[in-house]
Coordinates of C-alpha atoms in Angstrom, one line a residue:
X21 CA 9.9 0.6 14.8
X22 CA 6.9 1.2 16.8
X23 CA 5.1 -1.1 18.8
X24 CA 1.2 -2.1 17.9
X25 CA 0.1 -0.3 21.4
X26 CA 2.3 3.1 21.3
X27 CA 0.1 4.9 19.0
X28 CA -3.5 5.5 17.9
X29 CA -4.7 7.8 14.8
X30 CA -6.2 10.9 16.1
X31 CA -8.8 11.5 13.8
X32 CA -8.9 15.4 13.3
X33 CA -12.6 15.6 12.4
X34 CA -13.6 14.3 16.1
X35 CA -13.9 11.0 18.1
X36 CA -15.8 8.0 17.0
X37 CA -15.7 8.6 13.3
X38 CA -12.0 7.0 11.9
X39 CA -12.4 5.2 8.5
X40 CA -10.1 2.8 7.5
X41 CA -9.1 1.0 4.6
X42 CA -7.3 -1.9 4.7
X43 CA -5.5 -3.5 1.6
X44 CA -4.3 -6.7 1.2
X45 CA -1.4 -8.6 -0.3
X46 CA -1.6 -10.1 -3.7
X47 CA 1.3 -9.2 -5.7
X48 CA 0.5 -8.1 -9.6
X49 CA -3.0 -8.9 -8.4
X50 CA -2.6 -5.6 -6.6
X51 CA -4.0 -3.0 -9.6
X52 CA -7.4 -4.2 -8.3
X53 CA -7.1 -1.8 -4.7
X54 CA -6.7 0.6 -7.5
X55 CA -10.1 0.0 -8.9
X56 CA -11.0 0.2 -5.6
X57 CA -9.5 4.0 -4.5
X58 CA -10.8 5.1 -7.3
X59 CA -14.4 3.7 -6.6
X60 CA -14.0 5.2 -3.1
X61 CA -13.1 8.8 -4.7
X62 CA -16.2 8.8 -6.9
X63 CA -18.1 8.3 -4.3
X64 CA -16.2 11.0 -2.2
X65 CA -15.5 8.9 0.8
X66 CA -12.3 10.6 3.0
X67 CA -9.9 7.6 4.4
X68 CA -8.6 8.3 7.9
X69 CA -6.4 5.6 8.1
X70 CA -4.7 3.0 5.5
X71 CA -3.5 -0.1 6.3
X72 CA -1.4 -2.2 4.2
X73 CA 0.3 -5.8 3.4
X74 CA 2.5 -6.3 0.9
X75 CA 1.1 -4.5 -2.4
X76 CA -1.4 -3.8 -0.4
X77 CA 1.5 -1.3 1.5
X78 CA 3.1 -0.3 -1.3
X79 CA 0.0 1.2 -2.5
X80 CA -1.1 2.6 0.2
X81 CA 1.7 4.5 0.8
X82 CA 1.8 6.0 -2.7
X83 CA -1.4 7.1 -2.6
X84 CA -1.4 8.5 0.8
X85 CA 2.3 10.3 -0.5
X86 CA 0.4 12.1 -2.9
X87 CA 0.2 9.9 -6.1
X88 CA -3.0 9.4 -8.0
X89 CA -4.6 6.3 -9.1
X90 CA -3.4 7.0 -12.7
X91 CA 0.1 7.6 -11.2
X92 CA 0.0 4.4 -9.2
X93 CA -1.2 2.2 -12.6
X94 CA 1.2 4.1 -15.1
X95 CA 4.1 2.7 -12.7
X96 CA 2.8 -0.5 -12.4
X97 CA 1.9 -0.8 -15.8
X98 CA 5.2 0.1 -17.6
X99 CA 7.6 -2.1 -15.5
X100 CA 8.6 -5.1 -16.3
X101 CA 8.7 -7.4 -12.9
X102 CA 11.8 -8.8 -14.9
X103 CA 13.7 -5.1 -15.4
X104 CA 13.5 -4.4 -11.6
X105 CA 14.4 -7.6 -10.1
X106 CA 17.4 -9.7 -10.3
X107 CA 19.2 -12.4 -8.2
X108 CA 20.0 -11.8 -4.9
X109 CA 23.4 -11.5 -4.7
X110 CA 23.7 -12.7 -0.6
X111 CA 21.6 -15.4 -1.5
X112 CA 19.0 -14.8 1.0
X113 CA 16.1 -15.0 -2.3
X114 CA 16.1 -16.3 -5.5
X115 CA 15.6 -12.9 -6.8
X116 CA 16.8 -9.7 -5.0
X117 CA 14.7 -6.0 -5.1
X118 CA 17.9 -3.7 -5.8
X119 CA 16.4 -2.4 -8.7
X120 CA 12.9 -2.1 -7.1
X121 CA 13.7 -0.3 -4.2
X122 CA 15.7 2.4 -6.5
X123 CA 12.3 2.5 -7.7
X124 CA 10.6 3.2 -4.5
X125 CA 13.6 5.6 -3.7
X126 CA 12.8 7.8 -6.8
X127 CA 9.3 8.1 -6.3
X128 CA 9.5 8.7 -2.7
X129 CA 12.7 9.7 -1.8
X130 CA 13.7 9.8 1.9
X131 CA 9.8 10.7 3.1
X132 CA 8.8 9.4 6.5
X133 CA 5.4 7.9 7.5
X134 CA 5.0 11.1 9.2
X135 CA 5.0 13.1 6.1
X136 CA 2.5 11.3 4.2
X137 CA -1.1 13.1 4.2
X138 CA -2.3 10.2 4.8
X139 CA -1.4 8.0 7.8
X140 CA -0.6 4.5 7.0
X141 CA 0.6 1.6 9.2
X142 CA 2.3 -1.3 7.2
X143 CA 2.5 -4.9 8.4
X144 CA 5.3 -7.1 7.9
X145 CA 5.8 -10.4 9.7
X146 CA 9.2 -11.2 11.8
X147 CA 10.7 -14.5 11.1
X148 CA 12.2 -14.7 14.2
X149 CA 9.4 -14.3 16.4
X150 CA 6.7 -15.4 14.2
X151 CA 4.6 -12.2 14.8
X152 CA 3.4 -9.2 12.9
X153 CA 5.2 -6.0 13.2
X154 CA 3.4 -2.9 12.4
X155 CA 5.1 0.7 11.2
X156 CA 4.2 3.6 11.1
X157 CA 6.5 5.9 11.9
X158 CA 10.2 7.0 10.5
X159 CA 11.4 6.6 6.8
X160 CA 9.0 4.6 4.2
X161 CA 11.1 3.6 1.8
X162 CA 13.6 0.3 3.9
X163 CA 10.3 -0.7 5.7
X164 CA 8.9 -1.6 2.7
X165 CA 11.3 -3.4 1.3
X166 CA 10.8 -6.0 4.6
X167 CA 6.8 -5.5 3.6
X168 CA 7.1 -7.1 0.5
X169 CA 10.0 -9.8 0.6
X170 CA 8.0 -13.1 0.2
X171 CA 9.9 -16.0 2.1
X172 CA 12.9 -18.1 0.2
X173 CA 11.7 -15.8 -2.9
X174 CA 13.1 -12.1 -1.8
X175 CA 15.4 -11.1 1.3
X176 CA 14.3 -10.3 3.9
X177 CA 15.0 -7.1 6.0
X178 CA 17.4 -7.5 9.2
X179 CA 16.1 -5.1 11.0
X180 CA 16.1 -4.0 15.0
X181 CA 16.8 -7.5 16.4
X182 CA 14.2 -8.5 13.6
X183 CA 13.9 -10.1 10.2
X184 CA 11.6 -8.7 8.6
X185 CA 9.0 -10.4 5.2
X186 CA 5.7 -10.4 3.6
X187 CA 3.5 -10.4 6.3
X188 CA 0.5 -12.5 4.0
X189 CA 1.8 -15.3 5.7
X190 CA 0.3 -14.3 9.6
X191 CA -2.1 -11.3 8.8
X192 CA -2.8 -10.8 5.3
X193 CA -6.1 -8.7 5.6
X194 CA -5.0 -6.7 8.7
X195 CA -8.7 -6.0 10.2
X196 CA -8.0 -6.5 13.2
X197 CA -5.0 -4.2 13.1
X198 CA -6.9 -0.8 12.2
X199 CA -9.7 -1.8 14.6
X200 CA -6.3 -1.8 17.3
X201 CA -5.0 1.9 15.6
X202 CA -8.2 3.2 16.1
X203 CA -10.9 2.6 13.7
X204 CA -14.7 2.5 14.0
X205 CA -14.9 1.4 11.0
X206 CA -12.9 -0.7 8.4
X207 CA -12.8 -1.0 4.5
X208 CA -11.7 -4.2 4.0
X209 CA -9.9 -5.0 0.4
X210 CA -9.0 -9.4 -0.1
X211 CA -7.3 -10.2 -3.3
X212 CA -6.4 -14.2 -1.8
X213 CA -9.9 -15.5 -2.8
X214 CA -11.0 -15.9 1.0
X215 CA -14.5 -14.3 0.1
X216 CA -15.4 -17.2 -2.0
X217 CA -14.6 -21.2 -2.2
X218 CA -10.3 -21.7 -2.7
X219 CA -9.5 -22.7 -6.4
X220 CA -6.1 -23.1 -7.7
X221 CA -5.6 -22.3 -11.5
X222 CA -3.5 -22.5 -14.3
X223 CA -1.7 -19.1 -13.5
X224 CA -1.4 -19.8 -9.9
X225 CA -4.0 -18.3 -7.0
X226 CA -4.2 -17.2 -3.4
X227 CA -2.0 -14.2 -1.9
X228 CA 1.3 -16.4 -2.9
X229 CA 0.7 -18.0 -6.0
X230 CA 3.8 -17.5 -7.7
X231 CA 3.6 -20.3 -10.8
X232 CA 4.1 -18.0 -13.4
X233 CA 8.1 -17.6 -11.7
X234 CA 8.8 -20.6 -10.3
X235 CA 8.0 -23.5 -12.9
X236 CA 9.4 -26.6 -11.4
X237 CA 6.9 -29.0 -10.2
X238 CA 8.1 -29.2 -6.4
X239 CA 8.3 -25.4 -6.1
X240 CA 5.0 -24.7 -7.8
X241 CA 3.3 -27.6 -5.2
X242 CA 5.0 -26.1 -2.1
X243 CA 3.4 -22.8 -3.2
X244 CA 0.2 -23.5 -4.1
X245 CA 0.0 -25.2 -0.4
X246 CA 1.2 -21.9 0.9
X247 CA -1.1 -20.0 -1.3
X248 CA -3.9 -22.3 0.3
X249 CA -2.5 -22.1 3.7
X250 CA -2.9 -18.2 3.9
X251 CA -6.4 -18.4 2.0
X252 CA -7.7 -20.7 4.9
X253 CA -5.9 -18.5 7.5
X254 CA -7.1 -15.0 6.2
X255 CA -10.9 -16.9 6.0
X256 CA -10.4 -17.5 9.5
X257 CA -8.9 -14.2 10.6
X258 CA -11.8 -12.0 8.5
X259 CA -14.7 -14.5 10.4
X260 CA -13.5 -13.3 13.7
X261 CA -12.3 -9.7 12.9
X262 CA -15.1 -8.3 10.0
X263 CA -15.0 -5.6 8.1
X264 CA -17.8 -3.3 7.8
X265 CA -17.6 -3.6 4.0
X266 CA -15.3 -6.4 2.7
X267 CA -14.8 -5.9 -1.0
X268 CA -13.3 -9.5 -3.1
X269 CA -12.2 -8.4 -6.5
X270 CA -11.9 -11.3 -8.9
X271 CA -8.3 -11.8 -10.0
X272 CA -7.4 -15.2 -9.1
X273 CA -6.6 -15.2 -13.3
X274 CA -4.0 -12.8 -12.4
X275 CA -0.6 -14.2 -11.9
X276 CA 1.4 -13.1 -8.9
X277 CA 4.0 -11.3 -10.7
X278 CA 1.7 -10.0 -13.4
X279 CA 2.0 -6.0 -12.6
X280 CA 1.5 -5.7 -16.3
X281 CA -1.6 -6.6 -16.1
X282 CA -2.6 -3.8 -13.6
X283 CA -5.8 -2.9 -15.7
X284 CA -7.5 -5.8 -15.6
X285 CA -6.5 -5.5 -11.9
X286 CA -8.1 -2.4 -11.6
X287 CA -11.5 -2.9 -13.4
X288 CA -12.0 -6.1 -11.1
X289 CA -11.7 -4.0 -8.1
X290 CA -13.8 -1.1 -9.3
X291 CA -16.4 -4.0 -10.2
X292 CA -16.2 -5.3 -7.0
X293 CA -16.4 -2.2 -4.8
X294 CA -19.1 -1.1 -7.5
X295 CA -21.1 -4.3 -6.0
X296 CA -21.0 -3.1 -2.6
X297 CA -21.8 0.4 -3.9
X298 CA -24.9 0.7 -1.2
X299 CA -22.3 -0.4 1.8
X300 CA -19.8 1.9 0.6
X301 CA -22.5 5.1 0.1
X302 CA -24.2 4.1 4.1
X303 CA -20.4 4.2 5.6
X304 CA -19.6 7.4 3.8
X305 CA -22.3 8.8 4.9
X306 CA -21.7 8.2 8.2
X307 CA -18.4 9.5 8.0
X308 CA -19.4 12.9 6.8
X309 CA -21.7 13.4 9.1
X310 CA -21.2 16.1 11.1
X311 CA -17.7 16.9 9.7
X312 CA -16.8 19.4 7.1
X313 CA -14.0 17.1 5.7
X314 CA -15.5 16.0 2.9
X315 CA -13.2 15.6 0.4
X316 CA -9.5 13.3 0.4
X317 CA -7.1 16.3 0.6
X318 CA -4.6 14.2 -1.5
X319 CA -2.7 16.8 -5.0
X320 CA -0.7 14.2 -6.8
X321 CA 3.4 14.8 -6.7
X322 CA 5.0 16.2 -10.1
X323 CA 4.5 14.1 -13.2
X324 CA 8.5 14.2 -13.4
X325 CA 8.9 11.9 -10.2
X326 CA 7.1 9.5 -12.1
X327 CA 8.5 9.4 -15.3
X328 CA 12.0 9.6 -13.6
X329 CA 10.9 6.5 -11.4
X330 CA 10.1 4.6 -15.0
X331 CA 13.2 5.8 -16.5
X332 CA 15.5 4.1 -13.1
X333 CA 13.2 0.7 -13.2

């Protein structure tokens, strides 16, 4: 487990120009940073550096492993959140990610951070200290179980002295940490709704809306407080560490849980990068400049990983 301070990204294309993109947590809200990769590729824009919450990390690090978009929203789209996850047998969730991480195991085996082409720091949060925890370095696939366990709802990760969960609930746009790793310049990706004024909906919104799963009233009042909780916090943490280009797709309609639903995801994200379009084409241009990396150096794994991850879930 590395410590924030132990490592910086060495860009390889020369000092003072590291892109980053940072993504997020959001749950099925998450097809939307898919919209937004693929936004980014149109316009040819090479990512030094990805940083991830929650789905936010597990996207990033299939990308940066080699998947394409398509890959990514295939996999989301054709599993059922019910099919991969279960009860949690220790009791430590309502619902364990057994089944999930045989998932993640399939589709990326026992690859380390330092593998990926790609480097990508996820965030997690430690319940026992209270603090964010950043990796980056050793095997992907435990990690990011920890990444995505959202308090009381999946276990968390005992881990190094540490317990490890969904860090949306003390960094869930993670500016500030690939400025730290880094960056000159950040890609910033919020699927909570801090961009615009809080609303709740039906379907539950905010980075921890989970309605659709948990329908009693006192459950779905505690989370929509959390949901607001981490809105307001992520509002506070973007006003004092800002992106160069934030990007807010609209999917406050989308349901926590809802990976189904990964295509409306994605066109909300490619709207919403496409609105920024102008910030997007200045910071790629000042990437590029001066460096002959122009393109994302990124071949997508064999088709058969995927279809054997869809055939485990």
């Amino acid at each position: 487990m590395n410590n924030l301070e132990s490592e910086t990204i060495e860009p390889k294309h020369g000092r003072g120009r590291t892109l980053a993109l940072v993504m997020g947590g959001g749950g099925g809200k998450g097809g939307a940073h898919l919209g937004v990769l693929e936004t980014i590729e149109s316009i040819g824009i090479p990512i030094d550096l990805m940083v991830g919450t929650s789905i936010g990390g597990v996207v990033a690090v299939l990308y940066a492993a080699g998947y394409s978009v398509r890959e990514i929203a295939d996999t989301f789209a054709a599993t059922s959140i019910w099919r991969l996850m279960e009860r949690d047998p220790l009791g430590l969730g309502m619902l364990g990610l057994k089944r999930f991480r045989t998932t993640m195991d399939d589709m990326l085996g026992d690859m380390t951070f330092e593998e990926l082409r790609i480097p990508v720091a996820l965030v997690a949060a430690d319940l026992v200290s209270g603090q964010e925890v950043v990796i980056q370095s050793g095997p992907i696939v435990e990690p990011l179980m920890g990444a995505i366990a959202l308090p009381g709802i999946f276990p968390p990760l005992n881990r190094d002295n540490m317990v490890l969960a969904d860090a949306g609930i003390v960094n869930n746009v993670p500016v500030d940490v690939a400025r730290r790793l880094g960056a000159d310049k950040v890609i910033a990706v919020d699927l909570g709704g801090a961009c615009a004024d809080f609303q709740i909906t039906a379907t539950g919104s905010g980075p921890l809306g989970l309605v659709n799963l948990l329908p009693s009233v006192p459950m779905t009042v505690a989370n929509r407080g959390l949901a607001i909780l981490v809105a307001q916090l992520t509002r506070f943490q973007l006003a004092a560490n800002p992106p160069d280009v934030l990007i807010c797709p609209e999917v406050n309609h989308i349901g926590m849980l809802e990976f189904v639903r990964v295509a409306e995801g994605q066109s909300a994200g490619a709207a919403a990068a496409q609105a920024v379009a102008d910030q997007l084409l200045e910071i790629g241009k000042w990437r590029t400049a001066g460096s002959e990396t122009l393109m994302l150096l990124r071949p997508p794994l064999a088709a058969q990983a995927v279809g054997a991850a869809l055939q485990a879930a």
